[in-house]
mmCIF file of N, CA, C and O in Angstrom:
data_model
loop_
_atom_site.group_PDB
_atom_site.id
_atom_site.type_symbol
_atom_site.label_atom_id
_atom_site.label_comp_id
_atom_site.label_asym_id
_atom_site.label_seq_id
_atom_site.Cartn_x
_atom_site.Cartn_y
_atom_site.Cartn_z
ATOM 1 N N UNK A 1 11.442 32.942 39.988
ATOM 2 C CA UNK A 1 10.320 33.828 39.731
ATOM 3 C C UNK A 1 9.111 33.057 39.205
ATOM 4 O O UNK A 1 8.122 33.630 38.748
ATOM 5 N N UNK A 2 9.206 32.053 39.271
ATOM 6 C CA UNK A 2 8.625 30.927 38.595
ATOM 7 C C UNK A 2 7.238 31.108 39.384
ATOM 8 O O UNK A 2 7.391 31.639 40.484
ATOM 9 N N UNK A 3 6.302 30.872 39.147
ATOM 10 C CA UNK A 3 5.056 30.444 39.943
ATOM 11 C C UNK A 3 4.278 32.273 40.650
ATOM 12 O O UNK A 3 3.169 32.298 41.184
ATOM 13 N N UNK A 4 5.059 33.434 40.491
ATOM 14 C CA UNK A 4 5.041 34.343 41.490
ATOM 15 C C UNK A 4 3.896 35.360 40.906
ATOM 16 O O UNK A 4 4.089 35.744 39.752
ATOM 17 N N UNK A 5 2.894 35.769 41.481
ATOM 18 C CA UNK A 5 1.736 36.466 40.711
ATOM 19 C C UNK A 5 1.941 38.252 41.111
ATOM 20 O O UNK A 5 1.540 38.709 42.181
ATOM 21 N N UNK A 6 2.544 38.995 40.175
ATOM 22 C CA UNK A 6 2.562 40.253 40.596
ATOM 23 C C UNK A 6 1.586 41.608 40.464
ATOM 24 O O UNK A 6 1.004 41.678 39.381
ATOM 25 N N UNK A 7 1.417 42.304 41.069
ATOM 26 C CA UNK A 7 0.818 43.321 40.265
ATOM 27 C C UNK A 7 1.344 44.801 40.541
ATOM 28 O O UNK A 7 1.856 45.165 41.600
ATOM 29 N N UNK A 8 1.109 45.688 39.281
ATOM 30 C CA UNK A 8 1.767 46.849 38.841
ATOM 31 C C UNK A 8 0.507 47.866 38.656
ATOM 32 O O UNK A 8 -0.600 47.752 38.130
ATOM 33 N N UNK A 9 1.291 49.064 39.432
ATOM 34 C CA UNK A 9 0.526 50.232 38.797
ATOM 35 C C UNK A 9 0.322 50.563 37.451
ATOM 36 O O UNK A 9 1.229 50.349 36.648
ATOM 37 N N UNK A 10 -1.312 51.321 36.897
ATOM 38 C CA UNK A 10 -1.633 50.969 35.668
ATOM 39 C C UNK A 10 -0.776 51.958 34.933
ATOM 40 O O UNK A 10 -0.630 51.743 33.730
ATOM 41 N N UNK A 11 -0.119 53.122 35.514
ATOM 42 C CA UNK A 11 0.913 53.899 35.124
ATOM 43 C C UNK A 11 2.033 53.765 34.162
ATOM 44 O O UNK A 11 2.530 54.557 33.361
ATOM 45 N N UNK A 12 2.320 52.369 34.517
ATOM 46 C CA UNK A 12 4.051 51.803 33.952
ATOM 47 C C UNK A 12 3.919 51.083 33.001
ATOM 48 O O UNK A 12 3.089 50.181 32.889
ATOM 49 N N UNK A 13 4.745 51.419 32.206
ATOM 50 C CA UNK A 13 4.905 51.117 30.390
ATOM 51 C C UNK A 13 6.180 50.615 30.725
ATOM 52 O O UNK A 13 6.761 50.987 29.706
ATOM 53 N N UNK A 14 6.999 50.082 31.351
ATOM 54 C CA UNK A 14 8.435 49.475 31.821
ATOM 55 C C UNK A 14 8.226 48.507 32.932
ATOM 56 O O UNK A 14 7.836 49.059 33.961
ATOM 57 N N UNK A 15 8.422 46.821 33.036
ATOM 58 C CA UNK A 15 8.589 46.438 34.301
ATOM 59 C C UNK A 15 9.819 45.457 34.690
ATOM 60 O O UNK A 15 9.810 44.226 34.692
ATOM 61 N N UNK A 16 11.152 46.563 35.104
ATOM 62 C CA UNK A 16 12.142 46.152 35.154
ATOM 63 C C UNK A 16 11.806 45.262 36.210
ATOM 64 O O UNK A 16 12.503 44.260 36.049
ATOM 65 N N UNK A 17 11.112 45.137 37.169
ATOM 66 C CA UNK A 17 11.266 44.410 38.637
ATOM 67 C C UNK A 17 10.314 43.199 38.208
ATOM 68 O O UNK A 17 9.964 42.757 37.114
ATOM 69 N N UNK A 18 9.910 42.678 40.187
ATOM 70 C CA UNK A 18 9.178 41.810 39.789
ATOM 71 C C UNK A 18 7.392 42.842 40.792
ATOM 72 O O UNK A 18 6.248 42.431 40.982
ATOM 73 N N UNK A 19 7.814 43.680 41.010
ATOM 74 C CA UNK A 19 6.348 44.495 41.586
ATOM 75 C C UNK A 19 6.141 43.937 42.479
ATOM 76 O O UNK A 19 6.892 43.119 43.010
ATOM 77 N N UNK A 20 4.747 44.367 42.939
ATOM 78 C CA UNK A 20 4.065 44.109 44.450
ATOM 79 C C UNK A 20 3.774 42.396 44.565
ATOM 80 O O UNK A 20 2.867 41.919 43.883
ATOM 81 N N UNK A 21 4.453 41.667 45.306
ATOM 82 C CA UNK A 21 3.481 40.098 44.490
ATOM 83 C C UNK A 21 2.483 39.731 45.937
ATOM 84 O O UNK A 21 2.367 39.846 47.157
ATOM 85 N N UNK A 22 1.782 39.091 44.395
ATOM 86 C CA UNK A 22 -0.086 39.299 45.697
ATOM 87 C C UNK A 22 0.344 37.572 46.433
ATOM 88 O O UNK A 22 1.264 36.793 46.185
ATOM 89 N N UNK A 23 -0.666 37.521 47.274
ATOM 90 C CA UNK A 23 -0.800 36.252 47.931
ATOM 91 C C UNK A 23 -2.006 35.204 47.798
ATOM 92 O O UNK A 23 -2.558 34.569 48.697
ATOM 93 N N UNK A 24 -2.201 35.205 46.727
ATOM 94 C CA UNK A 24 -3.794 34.575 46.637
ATOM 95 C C UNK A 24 -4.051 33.325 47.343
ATOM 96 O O UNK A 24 -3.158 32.486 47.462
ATOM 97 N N UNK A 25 -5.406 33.125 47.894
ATOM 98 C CA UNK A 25 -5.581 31.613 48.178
ATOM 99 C C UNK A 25 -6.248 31.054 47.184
ATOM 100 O O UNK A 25 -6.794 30.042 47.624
ATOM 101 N N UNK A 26 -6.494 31.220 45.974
ATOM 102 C CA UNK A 26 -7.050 30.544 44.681
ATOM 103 C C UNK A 26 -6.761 31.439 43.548
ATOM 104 O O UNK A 26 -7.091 32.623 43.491
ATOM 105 N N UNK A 27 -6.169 30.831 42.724
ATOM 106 C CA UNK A 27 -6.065 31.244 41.506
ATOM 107 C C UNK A 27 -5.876 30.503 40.264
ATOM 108 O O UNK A 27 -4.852 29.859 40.033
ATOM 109 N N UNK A 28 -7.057 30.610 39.311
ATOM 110 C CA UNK A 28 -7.807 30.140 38.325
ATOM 111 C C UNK A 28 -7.601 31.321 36.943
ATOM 112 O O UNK A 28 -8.240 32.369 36.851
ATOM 113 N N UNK A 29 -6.742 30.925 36.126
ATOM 114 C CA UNK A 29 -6.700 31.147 34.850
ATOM 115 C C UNK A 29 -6.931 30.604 33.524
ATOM 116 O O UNK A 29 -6.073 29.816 33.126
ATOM 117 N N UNK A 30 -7.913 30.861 32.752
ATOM 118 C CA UNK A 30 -8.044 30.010 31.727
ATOM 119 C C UNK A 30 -8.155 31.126 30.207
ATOM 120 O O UNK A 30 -8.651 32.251 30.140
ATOM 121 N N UNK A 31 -7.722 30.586 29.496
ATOM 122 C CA UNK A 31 -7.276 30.998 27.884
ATOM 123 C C UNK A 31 -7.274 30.600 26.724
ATOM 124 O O UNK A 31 -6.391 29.770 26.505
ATOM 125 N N UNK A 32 -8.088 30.926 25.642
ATOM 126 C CA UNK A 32 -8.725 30.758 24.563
ATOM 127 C C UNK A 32 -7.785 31.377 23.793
ATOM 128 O O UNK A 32 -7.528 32.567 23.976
ATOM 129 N N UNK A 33 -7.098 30.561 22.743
ATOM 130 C CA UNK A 33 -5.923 30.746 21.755
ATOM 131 C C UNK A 33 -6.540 31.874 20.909
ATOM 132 O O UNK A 33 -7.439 31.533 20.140
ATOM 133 N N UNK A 34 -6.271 32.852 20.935
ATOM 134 C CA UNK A 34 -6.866 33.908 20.116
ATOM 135 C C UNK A 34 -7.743 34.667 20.209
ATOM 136 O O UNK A 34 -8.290 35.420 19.403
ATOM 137 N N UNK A 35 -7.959 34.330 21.843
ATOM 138 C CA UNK A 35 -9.554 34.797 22.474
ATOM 139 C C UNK A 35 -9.447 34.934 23.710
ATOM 140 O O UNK A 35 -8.525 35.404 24.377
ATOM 141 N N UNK A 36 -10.238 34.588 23.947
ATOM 142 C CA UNK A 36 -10.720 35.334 25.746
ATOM 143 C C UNK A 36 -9.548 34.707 27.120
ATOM 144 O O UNK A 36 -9.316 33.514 27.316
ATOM 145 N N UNK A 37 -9.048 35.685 27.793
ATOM 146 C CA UNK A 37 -8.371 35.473 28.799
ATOM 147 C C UNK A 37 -9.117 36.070 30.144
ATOM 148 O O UNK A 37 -9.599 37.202 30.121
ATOM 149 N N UNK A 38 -9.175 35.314 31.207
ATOM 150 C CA UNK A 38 -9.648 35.108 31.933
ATOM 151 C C UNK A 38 -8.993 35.037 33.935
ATOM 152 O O UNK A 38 -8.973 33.863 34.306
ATOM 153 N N UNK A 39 -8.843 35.363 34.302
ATOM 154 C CA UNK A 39 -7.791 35.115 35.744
ATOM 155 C C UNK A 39 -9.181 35.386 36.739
ATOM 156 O O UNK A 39 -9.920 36.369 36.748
ATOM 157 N N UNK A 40 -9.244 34.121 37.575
ATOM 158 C CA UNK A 40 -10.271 34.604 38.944
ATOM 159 C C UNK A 40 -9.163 34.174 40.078
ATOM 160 O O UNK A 40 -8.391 33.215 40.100
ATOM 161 N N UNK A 41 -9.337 35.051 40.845
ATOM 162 C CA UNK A 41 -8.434 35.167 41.757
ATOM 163 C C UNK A 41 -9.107 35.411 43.002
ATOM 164 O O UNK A 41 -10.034 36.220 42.959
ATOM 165 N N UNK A 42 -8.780 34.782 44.297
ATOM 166 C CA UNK A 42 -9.231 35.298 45.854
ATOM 167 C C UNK A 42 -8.028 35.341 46.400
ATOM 168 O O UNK A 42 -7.158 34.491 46.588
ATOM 169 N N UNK A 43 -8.159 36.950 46.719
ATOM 170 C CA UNK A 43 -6.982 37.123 47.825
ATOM 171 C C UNK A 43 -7.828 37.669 49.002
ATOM 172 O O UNK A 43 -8.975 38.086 48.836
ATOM 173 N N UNK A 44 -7.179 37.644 50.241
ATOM 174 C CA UNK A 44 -6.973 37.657 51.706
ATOM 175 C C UNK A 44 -7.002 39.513 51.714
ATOM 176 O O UNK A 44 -6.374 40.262 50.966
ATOM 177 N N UNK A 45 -7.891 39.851 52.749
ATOM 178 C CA UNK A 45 -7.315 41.041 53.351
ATOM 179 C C UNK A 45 -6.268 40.756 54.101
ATOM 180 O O UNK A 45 -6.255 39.922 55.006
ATOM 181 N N UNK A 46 -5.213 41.554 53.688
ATOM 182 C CA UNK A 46 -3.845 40.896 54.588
ATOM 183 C C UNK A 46 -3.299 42.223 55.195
ATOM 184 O O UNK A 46 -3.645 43.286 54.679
ATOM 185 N N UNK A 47 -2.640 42.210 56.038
ATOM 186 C CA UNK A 47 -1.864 42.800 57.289
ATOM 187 C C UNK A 47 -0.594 43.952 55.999
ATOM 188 O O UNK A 47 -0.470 45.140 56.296
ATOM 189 N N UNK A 48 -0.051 43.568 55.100
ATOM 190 C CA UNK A 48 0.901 44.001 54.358
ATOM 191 C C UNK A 48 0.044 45.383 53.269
ATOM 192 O O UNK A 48 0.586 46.356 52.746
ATOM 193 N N UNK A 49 -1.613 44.914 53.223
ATOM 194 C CA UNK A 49 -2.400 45.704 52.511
ATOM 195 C C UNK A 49 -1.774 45.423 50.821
ATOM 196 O O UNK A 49 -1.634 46.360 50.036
ATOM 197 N N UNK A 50 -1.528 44.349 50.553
ATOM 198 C CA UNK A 50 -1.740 43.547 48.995
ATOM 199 C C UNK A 50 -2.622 43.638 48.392
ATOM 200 O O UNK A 50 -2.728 43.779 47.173
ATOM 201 N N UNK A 51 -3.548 43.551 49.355
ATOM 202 C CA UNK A 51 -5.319 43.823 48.473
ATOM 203 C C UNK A 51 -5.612 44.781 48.139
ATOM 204 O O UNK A 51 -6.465 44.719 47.253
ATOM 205 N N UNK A 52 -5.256 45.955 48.472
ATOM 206 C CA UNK A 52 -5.270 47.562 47.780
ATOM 207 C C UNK A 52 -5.205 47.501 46.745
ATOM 208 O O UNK A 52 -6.041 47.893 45.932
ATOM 209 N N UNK A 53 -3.958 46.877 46.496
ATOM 210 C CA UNK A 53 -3.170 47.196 44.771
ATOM 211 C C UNK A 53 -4.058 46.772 43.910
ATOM 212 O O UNK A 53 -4.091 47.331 42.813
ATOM 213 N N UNK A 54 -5.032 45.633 44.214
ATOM 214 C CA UNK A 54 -6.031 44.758 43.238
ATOM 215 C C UNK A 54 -7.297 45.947 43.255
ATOM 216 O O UNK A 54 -8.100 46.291 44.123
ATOM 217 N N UNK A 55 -7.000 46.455 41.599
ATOM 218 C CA UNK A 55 -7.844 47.744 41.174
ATOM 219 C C UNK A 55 -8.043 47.567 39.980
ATOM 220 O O UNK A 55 -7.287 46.830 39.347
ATOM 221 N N UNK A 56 -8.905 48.078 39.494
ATOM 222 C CA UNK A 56 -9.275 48.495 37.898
ATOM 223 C C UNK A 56 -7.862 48.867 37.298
ATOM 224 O O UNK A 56 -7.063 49.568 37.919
ATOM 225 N N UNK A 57 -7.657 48.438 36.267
ATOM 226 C CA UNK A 57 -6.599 49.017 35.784
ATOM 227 C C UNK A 57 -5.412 48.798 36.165
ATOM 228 O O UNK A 57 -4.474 48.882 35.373
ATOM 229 N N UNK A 58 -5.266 48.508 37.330
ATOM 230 C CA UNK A 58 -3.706 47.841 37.702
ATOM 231 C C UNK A 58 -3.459 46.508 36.528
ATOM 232 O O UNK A 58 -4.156 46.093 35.601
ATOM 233 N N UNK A 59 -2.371 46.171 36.975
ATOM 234 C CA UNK A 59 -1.723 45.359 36.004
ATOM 235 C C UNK A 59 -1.490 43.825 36.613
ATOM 236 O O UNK A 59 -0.575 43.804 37.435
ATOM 237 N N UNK A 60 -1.980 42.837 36.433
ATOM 238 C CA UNK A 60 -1.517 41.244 37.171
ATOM 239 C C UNK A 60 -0.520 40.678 36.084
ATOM 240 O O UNK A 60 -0.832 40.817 34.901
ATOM 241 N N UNK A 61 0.817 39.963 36.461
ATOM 242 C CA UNK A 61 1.087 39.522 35.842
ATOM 243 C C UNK A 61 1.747 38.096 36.394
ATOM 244 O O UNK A 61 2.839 37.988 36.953
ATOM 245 N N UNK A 62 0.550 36.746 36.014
ATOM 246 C CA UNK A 62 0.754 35.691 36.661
ATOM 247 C C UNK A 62 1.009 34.439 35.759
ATOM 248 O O UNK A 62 0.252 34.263 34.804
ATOM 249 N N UNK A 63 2.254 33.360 36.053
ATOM 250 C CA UNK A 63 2.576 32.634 35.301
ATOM 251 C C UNK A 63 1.102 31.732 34.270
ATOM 252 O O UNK A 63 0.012 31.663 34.838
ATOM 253 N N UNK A 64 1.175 31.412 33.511
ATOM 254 C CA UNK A 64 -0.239 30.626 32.533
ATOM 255 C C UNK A 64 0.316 29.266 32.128
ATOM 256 O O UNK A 64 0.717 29.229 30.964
ATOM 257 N N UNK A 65 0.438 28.026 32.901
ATOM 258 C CA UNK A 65 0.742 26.946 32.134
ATOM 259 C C UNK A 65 0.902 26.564 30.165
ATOM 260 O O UNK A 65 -0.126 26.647 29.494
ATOM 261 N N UNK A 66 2.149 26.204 29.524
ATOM 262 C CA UNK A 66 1.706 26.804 28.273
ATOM 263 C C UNK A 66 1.006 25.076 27.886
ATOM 264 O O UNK A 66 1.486 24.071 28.411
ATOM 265 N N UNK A 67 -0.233 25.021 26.846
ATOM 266 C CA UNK A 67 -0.833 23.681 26.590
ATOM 267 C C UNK A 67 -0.172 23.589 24.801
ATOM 268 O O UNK A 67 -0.285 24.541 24.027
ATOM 269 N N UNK A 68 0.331 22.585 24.514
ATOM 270 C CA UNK A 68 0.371 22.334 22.837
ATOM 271 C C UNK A 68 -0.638 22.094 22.066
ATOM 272 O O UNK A 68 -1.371 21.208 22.505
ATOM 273 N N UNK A 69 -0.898 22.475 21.249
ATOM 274 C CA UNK A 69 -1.895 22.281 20.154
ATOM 275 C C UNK A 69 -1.566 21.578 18.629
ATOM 276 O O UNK A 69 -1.023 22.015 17.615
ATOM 277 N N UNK A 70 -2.053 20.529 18.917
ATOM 278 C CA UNK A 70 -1.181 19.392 17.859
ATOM 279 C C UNK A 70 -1.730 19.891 16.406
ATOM 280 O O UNK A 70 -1.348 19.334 15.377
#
């Protein structure tokens, strides 16, 4: 499940699965320890209609490299 970028209806307070997973051709996340999080993402109009799900309020949930802070 490693690497896999999903997204969820903004509905669900439970995410037993792993949801719809998008297909991006770029994806750029960056994160400020206590502050601002950030995800730019380009996905594809695709044939499966993945790009629908990418809405206000839906839910992404995509792995974030973790960095140490000495």
């Amino acid at each position: 499940m490693d690497g896999l970028i999903s997204i969820y209806d903004s509905r669900l307070t439970e995410f037993p699965t792993i949801g719809r997973i998008l297909t991006p051709l770029e994806c750029k996340i960056t994160e400020t320890a206590g502050g601002e999080y950030e995800l730019i993402m380009v996905h594809p109009i695709d044939q499966q209609g993945r790009w629908q799900e990418i809405a206000v309020h839906n839910i992404i949930k995509a792995p974030v490299p973790k960095t140490r802070i000495p």
